[in-house]
Structures are given as C-alpha cells and as structure tokens.
Tab-separated table of C-alpha atoms in Angstrom:
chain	number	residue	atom	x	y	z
A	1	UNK	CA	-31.343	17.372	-14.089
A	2	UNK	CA	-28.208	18.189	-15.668
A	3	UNK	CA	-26.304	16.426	-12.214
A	4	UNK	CA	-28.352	13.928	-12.361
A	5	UNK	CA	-27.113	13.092	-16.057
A	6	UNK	CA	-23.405	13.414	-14.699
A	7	UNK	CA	-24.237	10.790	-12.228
A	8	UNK	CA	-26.154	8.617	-14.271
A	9	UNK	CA	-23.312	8.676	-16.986
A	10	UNK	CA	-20.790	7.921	-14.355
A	11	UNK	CA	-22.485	4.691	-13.092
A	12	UNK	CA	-22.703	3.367	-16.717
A	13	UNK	CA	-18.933	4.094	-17.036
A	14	UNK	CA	-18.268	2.148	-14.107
A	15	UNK	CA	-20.202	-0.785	-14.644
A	16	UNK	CA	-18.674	-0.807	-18.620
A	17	UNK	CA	-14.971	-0.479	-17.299
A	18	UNK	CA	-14.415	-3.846	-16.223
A	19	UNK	CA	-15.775	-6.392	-18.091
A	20	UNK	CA	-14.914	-10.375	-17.358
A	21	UNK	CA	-12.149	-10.237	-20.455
A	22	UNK	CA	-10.164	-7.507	-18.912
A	23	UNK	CA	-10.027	-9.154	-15.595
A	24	UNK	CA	-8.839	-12.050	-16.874
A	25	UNK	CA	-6.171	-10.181	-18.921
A	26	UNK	CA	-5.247	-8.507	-15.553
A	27	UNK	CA	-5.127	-11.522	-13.949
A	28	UNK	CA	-2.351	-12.671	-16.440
A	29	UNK	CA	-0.430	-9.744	-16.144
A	30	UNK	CA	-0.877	-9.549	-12.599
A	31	UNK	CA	0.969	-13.537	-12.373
A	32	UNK	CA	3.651	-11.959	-15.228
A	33	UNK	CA	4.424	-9.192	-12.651
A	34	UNK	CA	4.985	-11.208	-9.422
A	35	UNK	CA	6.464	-13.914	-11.328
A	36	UNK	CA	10.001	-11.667	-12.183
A	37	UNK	CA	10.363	-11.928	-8.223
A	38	UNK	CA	10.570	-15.870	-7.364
A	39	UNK	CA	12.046	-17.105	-10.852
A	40	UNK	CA	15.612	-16.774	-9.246
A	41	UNK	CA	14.523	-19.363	-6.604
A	42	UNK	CA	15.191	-22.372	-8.722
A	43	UNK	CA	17.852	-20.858	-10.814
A	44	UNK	CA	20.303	-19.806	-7.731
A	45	UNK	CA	22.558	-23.051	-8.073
A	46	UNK	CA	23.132	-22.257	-12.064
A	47	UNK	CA	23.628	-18.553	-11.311
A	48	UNK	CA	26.136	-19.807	-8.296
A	49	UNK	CA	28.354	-21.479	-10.810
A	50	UNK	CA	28.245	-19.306	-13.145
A	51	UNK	CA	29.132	-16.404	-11.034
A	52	UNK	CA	31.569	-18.891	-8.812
A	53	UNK	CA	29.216	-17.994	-5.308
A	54	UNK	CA	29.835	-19.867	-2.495
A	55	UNK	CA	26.456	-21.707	-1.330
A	56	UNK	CA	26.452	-19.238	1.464
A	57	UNK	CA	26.259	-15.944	-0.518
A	58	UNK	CA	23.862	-17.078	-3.686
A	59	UNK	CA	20.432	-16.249	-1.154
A	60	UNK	CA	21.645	-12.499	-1.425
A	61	UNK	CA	19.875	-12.707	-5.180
A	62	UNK	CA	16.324	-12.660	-3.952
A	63	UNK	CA	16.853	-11.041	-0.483
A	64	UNK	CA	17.867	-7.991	-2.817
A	65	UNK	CA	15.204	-8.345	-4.783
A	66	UNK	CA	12.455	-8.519	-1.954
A	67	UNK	CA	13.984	-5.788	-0.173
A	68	UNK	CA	13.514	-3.849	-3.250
A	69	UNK	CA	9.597	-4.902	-3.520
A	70	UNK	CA	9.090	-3.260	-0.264
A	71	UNK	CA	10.923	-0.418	-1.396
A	72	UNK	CA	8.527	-0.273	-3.713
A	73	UNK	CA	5.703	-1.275	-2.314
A	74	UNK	CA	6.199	2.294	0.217
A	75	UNK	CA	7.213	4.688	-2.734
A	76	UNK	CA	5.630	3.050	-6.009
A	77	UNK	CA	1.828	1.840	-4.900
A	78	UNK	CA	0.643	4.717	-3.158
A	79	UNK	CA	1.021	7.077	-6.331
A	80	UNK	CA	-2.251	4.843	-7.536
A	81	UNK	CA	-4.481	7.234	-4.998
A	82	UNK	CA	-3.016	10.412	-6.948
A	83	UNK	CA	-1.974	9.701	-10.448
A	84	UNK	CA	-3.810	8.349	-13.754
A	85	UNK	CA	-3.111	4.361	-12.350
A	86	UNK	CA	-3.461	3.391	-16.801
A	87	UNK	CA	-0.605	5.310	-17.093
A	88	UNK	CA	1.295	4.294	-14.196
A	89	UNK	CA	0.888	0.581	-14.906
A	90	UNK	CA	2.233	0.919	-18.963
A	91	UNK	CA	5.227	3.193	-17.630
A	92	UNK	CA	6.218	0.666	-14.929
A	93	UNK	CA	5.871	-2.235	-16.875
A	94	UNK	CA	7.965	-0.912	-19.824
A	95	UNK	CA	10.461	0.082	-17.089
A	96	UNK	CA	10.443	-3.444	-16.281
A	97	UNK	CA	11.076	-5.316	-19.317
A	98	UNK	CA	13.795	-2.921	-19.935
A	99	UNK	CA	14.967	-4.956	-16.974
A	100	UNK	CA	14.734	-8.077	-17.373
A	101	UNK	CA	16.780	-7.542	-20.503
A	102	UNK	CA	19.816	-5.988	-18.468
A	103	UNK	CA	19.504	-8.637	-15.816
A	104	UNK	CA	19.946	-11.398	-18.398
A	105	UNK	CA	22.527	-9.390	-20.398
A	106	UNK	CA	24.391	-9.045	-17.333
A	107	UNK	CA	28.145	-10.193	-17.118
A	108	UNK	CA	29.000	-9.944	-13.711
A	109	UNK	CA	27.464	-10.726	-10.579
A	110	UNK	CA	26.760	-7.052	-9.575
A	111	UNK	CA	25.507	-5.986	-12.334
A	112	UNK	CA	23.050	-9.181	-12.096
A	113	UNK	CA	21.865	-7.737	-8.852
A	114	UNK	CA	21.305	-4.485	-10.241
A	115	UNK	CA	19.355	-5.796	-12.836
A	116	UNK	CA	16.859	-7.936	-10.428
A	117	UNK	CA	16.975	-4.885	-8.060
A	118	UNK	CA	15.276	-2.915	-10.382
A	119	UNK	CA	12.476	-5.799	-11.632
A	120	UNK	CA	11.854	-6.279	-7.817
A	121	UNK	CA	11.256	-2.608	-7.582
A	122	UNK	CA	8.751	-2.552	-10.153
A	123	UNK	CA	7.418	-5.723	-9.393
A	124	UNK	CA	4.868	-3.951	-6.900
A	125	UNK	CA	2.790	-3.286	-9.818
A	126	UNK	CA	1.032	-6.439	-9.313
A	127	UNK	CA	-0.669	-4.554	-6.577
A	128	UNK	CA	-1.661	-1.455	-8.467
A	129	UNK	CA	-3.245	-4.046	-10.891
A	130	UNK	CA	-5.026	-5.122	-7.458
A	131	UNK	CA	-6.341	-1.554	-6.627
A	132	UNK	CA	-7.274	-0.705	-10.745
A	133	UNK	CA	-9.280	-4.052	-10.910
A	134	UNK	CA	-11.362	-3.050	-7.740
A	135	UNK	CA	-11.286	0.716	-9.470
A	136	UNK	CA	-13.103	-0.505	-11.950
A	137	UNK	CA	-15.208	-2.839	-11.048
A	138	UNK	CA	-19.052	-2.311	-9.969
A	139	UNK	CA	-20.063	-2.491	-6.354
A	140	UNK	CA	-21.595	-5.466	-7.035
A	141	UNK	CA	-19.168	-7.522	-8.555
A	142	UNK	CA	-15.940	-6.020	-6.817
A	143	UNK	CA	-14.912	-8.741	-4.503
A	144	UNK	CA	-15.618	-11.442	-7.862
A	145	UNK	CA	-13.046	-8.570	-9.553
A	146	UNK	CA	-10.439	-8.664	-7.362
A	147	UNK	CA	-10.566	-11.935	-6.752
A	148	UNK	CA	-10.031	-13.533	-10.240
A	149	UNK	CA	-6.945	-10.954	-10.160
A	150	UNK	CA	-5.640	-12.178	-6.734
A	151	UNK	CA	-5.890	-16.101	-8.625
A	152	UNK	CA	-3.585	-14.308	-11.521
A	153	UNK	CA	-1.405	-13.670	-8.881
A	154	UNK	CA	-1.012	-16.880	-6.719
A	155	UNK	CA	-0.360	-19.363	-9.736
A	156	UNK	CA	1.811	-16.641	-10.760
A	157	UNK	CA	4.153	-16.954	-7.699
A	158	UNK	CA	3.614	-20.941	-8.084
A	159	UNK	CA	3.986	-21.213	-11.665
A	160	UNK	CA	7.371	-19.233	-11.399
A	161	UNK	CA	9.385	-22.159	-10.809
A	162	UNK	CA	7.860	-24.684	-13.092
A	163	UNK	CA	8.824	-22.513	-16.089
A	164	UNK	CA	11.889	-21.055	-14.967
A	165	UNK	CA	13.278	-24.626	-14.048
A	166	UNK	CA	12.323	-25.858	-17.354
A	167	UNK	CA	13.651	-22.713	-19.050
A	168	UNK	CA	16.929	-23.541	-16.909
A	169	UNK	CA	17.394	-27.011	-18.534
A	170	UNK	CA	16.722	-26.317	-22.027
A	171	UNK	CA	18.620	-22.428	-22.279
A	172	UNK	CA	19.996	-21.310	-19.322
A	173	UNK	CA	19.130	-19.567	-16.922
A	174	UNK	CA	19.435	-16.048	-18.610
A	175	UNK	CA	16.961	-17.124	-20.969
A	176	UNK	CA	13.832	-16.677	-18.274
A	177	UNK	CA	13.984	-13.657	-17.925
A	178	UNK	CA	14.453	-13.053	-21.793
A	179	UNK	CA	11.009	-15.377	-21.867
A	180	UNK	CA	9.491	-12.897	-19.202
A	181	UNK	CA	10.835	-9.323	-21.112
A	182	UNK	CA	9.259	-10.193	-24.235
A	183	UNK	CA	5.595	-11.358	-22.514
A	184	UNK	CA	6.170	-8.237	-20.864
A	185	UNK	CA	6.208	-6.147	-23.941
A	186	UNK	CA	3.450	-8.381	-25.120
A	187	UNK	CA	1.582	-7.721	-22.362
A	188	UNK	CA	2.034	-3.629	-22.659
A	189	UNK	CA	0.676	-3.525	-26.229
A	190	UNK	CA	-2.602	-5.541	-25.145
A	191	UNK	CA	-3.400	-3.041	-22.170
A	192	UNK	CA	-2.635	-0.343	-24.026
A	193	UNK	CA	-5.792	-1.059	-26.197
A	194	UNK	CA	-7.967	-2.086	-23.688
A	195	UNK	CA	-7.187	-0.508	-20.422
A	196	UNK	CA	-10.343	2.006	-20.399
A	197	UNK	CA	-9.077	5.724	-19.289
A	198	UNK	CA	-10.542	7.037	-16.210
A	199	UNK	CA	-9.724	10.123	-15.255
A	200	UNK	CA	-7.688	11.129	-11.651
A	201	UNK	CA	-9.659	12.050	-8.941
A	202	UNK	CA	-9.123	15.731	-7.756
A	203	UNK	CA	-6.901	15.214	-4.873
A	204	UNK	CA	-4.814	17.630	-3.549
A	205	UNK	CA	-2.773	15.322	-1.054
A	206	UNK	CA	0.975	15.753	-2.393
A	207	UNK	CA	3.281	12.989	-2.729
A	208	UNK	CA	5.410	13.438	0.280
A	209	UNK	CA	1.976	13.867	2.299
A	210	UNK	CA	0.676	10.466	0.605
A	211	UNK	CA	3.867	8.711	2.113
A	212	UNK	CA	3.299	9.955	5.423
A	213	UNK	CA	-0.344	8.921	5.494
A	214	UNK	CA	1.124	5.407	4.710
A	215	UNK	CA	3.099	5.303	7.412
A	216	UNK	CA	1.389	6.464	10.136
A	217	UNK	CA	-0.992	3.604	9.634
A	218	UNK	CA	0.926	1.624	12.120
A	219	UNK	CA	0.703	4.091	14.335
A	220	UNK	CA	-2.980	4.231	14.315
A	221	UNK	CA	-3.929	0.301	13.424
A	222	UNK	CA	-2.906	-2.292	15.849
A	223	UNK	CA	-4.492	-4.740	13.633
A	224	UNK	CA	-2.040	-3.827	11.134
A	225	UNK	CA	0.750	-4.345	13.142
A	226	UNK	CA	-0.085	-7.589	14.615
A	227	UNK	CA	-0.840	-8.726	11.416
A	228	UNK	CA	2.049	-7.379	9.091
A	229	UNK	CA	4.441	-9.023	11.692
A	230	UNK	CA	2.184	-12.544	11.272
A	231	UNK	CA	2.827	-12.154	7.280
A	232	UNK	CA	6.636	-10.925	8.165
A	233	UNK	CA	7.027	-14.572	9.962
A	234	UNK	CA	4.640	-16.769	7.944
A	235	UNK	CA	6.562	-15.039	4.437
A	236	UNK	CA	10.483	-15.633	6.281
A	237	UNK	CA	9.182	-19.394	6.638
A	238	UNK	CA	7.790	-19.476	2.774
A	239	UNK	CA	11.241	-18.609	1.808
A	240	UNK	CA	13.422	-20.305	4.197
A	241	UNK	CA	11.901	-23.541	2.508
A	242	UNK	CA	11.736	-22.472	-1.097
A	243	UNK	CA	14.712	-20.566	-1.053
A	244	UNK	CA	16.923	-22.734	0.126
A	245	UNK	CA	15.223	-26.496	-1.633
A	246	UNK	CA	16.995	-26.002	-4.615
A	247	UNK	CA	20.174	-26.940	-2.944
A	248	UNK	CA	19.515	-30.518	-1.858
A	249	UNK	CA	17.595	-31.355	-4.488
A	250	UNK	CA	20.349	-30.295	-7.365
A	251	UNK	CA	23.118	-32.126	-5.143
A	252	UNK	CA	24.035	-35.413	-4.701
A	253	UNK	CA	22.485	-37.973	-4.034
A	254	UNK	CA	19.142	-36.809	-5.685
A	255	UNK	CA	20.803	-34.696	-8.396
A	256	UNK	CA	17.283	-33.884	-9.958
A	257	UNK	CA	16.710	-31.473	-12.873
A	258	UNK	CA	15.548	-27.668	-12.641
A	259	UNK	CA	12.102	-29.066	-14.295
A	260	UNK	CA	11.491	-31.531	-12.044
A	261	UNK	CA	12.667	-29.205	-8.925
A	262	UNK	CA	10.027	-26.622	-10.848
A	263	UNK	CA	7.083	-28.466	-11.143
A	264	UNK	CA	7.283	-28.795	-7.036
A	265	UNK	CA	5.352	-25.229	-7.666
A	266	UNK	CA	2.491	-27.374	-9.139
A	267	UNK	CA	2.274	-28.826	-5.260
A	268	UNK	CA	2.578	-25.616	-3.865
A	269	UNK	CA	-0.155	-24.633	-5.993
A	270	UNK	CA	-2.510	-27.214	-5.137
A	271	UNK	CA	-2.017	-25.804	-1.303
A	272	UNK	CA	-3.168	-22.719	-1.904
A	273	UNK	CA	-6.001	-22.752	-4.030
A	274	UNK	CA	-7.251	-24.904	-1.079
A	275	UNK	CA	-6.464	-22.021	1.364
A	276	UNK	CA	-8.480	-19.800	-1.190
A	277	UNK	CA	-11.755	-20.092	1.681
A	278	UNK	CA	-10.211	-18.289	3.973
A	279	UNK	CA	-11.394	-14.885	3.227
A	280	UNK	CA	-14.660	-16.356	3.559
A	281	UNK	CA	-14.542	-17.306	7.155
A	282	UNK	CA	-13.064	-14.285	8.493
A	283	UNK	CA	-15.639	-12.393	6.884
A	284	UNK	CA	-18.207	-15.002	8.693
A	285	UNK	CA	-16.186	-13.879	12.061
A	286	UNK	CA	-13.890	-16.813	12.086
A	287	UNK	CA	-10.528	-14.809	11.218
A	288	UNK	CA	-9.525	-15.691	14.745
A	289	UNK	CA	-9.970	-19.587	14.445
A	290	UNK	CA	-8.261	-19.555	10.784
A	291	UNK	CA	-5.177	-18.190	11.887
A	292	UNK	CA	-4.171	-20.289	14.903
A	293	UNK	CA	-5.317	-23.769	12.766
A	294	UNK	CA	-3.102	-22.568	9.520
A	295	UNK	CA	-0.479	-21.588	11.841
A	296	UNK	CA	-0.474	-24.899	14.221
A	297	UNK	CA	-0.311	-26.479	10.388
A	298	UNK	CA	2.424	-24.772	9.218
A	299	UNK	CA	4.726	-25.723	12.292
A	300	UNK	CA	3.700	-29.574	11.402
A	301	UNK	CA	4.589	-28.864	7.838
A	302	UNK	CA	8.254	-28.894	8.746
A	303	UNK	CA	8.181	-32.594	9.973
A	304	UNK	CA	7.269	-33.942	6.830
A	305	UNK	CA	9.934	-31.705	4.900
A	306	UNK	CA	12.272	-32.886	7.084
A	307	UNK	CA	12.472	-36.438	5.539
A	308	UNK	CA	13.345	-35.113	2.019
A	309	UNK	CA	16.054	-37.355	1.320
A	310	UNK	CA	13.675	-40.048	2.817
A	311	UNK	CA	11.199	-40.083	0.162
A	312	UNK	CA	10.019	-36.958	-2.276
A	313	UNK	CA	6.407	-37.554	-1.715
A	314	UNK	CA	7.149	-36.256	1.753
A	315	UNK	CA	8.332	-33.254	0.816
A	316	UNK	CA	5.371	-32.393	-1.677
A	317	UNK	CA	2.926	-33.234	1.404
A	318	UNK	CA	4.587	-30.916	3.606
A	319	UNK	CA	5.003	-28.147	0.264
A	320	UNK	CA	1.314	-28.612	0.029
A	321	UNK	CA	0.824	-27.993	3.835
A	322	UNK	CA	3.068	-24.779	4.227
A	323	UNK	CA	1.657	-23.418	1.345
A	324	UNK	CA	-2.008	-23.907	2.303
A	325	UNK	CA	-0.861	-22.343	5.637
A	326	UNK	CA	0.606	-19.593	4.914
A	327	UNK	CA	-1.699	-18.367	1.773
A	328	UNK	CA	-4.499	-19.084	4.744
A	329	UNK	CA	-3.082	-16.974	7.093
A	330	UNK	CA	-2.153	-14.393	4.548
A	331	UNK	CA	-5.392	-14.203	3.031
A	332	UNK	CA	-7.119	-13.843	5.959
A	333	UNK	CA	-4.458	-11.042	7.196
A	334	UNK	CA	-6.316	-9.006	4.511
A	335	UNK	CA	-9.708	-9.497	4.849
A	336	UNK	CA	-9.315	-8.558	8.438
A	337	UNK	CA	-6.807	-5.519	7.759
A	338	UNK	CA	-9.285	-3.903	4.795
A	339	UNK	CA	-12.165	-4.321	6.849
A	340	UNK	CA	-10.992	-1.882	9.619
A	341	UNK	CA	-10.052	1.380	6.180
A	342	UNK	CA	-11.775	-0.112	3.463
A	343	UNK	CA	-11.336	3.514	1.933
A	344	UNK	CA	-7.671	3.627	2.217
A	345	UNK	CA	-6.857	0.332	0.515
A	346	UNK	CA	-4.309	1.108	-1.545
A	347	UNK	CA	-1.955	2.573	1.130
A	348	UNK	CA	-3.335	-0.344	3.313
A	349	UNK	CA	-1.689	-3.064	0.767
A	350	UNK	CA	1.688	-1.207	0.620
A	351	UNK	CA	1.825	-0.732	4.091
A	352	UNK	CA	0.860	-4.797	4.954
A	353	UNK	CA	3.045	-6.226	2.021
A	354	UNK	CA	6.374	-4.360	3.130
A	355	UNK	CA	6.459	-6.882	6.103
A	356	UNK	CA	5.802	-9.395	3.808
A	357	UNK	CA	8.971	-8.725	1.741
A	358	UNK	CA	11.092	-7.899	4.547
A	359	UNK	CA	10.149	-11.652	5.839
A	360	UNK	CA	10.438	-12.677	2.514
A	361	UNK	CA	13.865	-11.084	1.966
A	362	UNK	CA	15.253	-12.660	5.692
A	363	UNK	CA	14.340	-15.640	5.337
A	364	UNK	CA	15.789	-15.931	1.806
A	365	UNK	CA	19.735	-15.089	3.246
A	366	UNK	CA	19.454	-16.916	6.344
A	367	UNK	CA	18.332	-20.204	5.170
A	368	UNK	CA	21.557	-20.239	2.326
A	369	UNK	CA	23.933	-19.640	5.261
A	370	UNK	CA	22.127	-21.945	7.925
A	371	UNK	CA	22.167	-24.998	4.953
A	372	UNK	CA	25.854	-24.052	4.309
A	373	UNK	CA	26.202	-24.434	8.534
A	374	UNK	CA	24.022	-27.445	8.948
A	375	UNK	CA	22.980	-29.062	5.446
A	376	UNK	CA	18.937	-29.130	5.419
A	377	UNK	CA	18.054	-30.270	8.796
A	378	UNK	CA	19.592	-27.006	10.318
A	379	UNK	CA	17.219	-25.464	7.809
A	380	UNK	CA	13.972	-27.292	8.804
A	381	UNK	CA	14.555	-26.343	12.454
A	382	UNK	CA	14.443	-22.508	11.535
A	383	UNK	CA	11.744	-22.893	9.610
A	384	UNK	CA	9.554	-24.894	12.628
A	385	UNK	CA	11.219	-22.454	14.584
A	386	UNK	CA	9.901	-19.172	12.505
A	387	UNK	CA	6.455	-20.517	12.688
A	388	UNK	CA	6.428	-21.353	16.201
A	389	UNK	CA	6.864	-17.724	16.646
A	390	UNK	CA	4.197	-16.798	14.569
A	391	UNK	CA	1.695	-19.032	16.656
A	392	UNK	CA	3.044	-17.754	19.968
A	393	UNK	CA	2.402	-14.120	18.499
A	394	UNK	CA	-1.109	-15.252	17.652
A	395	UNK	CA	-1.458	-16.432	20.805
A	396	UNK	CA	0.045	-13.675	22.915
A	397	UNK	CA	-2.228	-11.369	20.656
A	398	UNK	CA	-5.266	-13.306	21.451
A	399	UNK	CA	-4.639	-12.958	25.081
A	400	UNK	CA	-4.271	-9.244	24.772
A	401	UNK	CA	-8.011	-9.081	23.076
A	402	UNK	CA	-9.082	-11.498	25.788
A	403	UNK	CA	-8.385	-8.784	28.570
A	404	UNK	CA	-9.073	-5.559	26.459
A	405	UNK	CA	-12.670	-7.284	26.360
A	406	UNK	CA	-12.555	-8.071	30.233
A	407	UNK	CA	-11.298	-5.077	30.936
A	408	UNK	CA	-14.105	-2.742	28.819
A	409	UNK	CA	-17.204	-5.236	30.283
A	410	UNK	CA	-16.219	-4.589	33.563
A	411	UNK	CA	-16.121	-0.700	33.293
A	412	UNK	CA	-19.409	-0.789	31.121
A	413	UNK	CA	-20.626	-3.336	34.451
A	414	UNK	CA	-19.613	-0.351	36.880
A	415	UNK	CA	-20.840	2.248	34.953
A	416	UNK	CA	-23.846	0.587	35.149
C-alpha cells in the first residue's frame, strides 16, 4: 500500500512538473542560449576593423567558438544523467553571462576570443534544457514538450542575426552581447522560481565512466556515425554560406546595413519551420526518402546563391532552400538516431551534436579564406561541393543497407 502511495505520488509529480508556461519559458531560454553562438556571424566585418583582421583571419571568431560547443557538448551535457540538471542549468547560465560581459569588455582580439570561447562552451546548455523539458514532461505529452523547446531553439539560431545586426547599427557591436548578458541574468532569476526540483536519480556511474559511455557510442551505432558525419557536412555547408555572407553584402557595390544583412535570418527562418515535418515522416518510415530529397535540395540551393550580386531575392530563395534542407536532414538525423537508445538520450545528443559543431566550426574558417582566394563564387562552389558529399554519403550508405538486406535474405533463404 505504502509503495503504491510512493508511486502514485510520483506520477502526480511528473505530470505537475511541466506545465505549458514553463515550456514556453524554456523555449525562450533555450533560443537565449544558442543565440550567444551565431551573433558573431553578422558582426565579423565590425569586429575585423576594429581589431584590424585581415578578411582571411576574422572566420577564426566562430570556428573557436563552435569548437568550444563540442567541447562542451562531450564534457558539459552528459553530467545531466548524474547531477541535479536545476542546478546545473542556473550555474551554467550565470557562468555565461559572466561571459558575455568579458567578451564585450574585451580590448584586444585575444582576449575577445577568450571571452566567446567560454559562451560557446556553455552554450551546450541549450541541450540540457532539451533533456530537462523531456524530464519533465508526462509520457503523454513528451514529444509536444520537447518540441515547443526545439522551436525556442531554431528561431533562436535564426533570430540571432536580425537582432545582433540591428544592435550593430545602432551601438556597436559590443553592445549584443551586453543585450544578451543582461536577458541572461533575467532569465536566471525567472527559473530560479519556477524550475520545479526533482531530485537525482541514484546512479552510481562516475563521471569519467559517463564520458566513456559517450564515446563508445560510435563504436557500437553505425547509425550514429553515418548520421553525425551527414550533420558534420550539412552544418560545414550552413556555415560556409552564413559565415562568410556578411562579406559581400557589407562591401561594395551593395554596401547594405547589419539590419538589413540580419533580417536575412527572417528567410532562413521561414525555411525551417517548413522543414519542421520531417520528424514526422521518418517516424512514418520515410527517414530514408527525406534525406536524399533535402540533400538533392540543398546542392540546388547553391545556384540560386550564386547570383547574389544579380538580384537579392535570389539569395533569400536559395537562404530559404538551404535552410529547409539542412534543418530537414538534421531533424530527421534525430528522430532516426533516438529511436535506436531512446534511454540514453542525453549522451545520444552530445555525442550527434559534436559533429555538428566540428562542421559548423570548418566550414566557418574555410569559407573566410576561400572568399579572400576567390571573392563569393569560390565560396558557392565549396558549398555545392560540401553537399554533394553529403548526398554521395547518403547514397553510398544506402547501398550498404541495400546489400546488408540481400545479404541476410539470402542466408535466412538457405537456412530455410
């Protein structure tokens, strides 16, 4: 009787500790987080000249800033499967405004990196707000849950240049990330008054042990590894382009403002809320199909961002189509990857989104060099180029299935 209680009890906690409010105030801070990593995008001309970078050399802002998300991403999420995740999200966020404020009181170039090093390494908490919101959520109403957070998220990422290119023409650029500190702090005082305790699960796995479980995913999941190097390839292409846009678009002949270069997110945005079906369809079997029409659209996104300094409207269709592409793809990378360890999602996430900043952080260096070399068409052509090696990895991958299934019908035939 008296179990039964417990049990009781401990479903009514769980259905009360995530209510629609608190989602949507996870949400938010979920799109606060993940913002501090792409504001730099449209700012890297301003912090150029202010630094006196050559155009080559500016791309090392956010390649040090992805690289440390995936540091973090392999030492900061996995602590959510062994630790109080409440108290880990306050501590890291506070960590992270502290920041922001040294990355915008910085007055050198280095210690500018060292300041966005540091917000990139505790910008993985967006995906401990992932793993809390699914925490708490009821069976029932998990996948609604996690996906109104995963919406914080994407207009987070989108929204991230809008504001920081307006920011950029009315203060400076030092004043984002000001802007982003004090929502921060904001931010900390709400959860700390509504962020329900729940208390740590006895585990016994120690921290070092926790790591090595992560890693030796790869070693057991093939489906991970196919489809971390899809989101390392479909990510390097995401960056190549929005990386590098900022530098025709600020230069002669166009000469446009940071706001208008910002509100370009708005058309990224608009491509992947469309892609925002695609869970849907690989959990109706079609993962397959997805992937090899999102990718065959990304490569065709490329021709129409190709003729930027033809007309802008070109370049919004084709930010529209590389965003719906790759959010596609990336969503469906997911549903496909948790459906193989649904129970070891956390580690799961860290261990799928450290190809995605390692692609991220790639693709942001080599497309500042390759537009120094050869201005933006030598950029377009390693984008199309990036993607058409994501397709022909899809492809070779499907093959493989193709004659693992041949290959296990024709034994099952002759065992017959």
């Amino acid at each position: 009787m008296h179990t039964s209680h417990q049990h009781l009890q401990a479903s009514n906690q769980k259905k009360e500790g995530m209510t629609s409010a608190l989602a949507w105030v996870i949400a938010v801070c979920s799109g606060l987080s993940v913002a501090n990593i792409y504001y730099a995008q449209p700012l890297l001309d301003s912090i150029a000249l202010e630094f006196g970078l050559s155009t080559a050399s500016i791309g090392s802002v956010i390649t040090v800033t992805q690289i440390c998300y995936a540091l973090g991403l392999l030492l900061l999420v996995p602590l959510g499967d062994i630790v109080d995740r409440r108290k880990l999200i306050i501590i890291q966020m506070l960590f992270s405004a502290l920041a922001l404020i040294f990355a915008a009181a910085s007055d050198s170039y280095p210690i500018l990196l060292i300041g966005l090093a540091i917000v990139g390494l505790l910008a993985v908490i967006t995906q401990t707000f992932v793993a809390y919101a699914a925490h708490l959520s009821a069976d029932s109403e998990r996948g609604t849950m996690v996906g109104r957070v995963t919406s914080g998220i994407v207009i987070g990422i989108l929204l991230a240049r809008t504001v920081a290119g307006s920011m950029n023409d009315w203060l400076g650029w030092r004043s984002v990330y000001l802007l982003s500190a004090s929502l921060t702090l904001i931010s900390i005082l709400v959860l700390i008054r509504i962020l329900p305790h729940r208390p740590v699960t006895d585990n016994k796995i120690s921290y070092f042990q926790l790591l090595g479980s992560t890693l030796r995913l790869y070693t057991s999941l093939r489906v991970l590894r196919v489809r971390g190097l899809l989101a390392m390839l479909i990510f390097m292409a995401f960056s190549i382009l929005w990386t590098a846009m900022v530098l025709p678009l600020s230069a002669p002949p166009l000469s446009l403002s940071h706001t208008f270069i910002g509100a370009f997110g708005l058309a990224g945005a608009a491509g992947a809320l469309a892609a925002a079906k695609a869970g849907k369809q690989a959990d109706r079997g079609y993962g397959q199909v997805t992937t090899g029409v999102s990718l065959v659209i990304l490569i065709l996104s490329w021709i129409p961002i190709g003729l930027l300094h033809t007309s802008l409207w070109f370049l919004i269709l084709g930010v529209i189509l590389l965003d719906l592409a790759v959010q596609a793809v990336h969503v469906t990378n997911q549903s496909l990857i948790y459906q193989v360890r649904p129970e070891a999602q956390s580690r799961l996430t860290a261990s799928y989104m450290i190809f995605y900043s390692i692609g991220s952080a790639v693709g942001s260096i080599t497309s500042t060099h390759v537009y120094a070399w050869s201005g933006w068409t030598g950029v377009c052509w390693l984008g199309a180029a990036v993607s058409t090696a994501a397709l022909l990895l899809w492809i070779v991958d499907r093959q493989f299935d193709r004659s693992l299934q041949s290959r296990v019908n024709h034994n099952h035939r002759n065992n017959m």
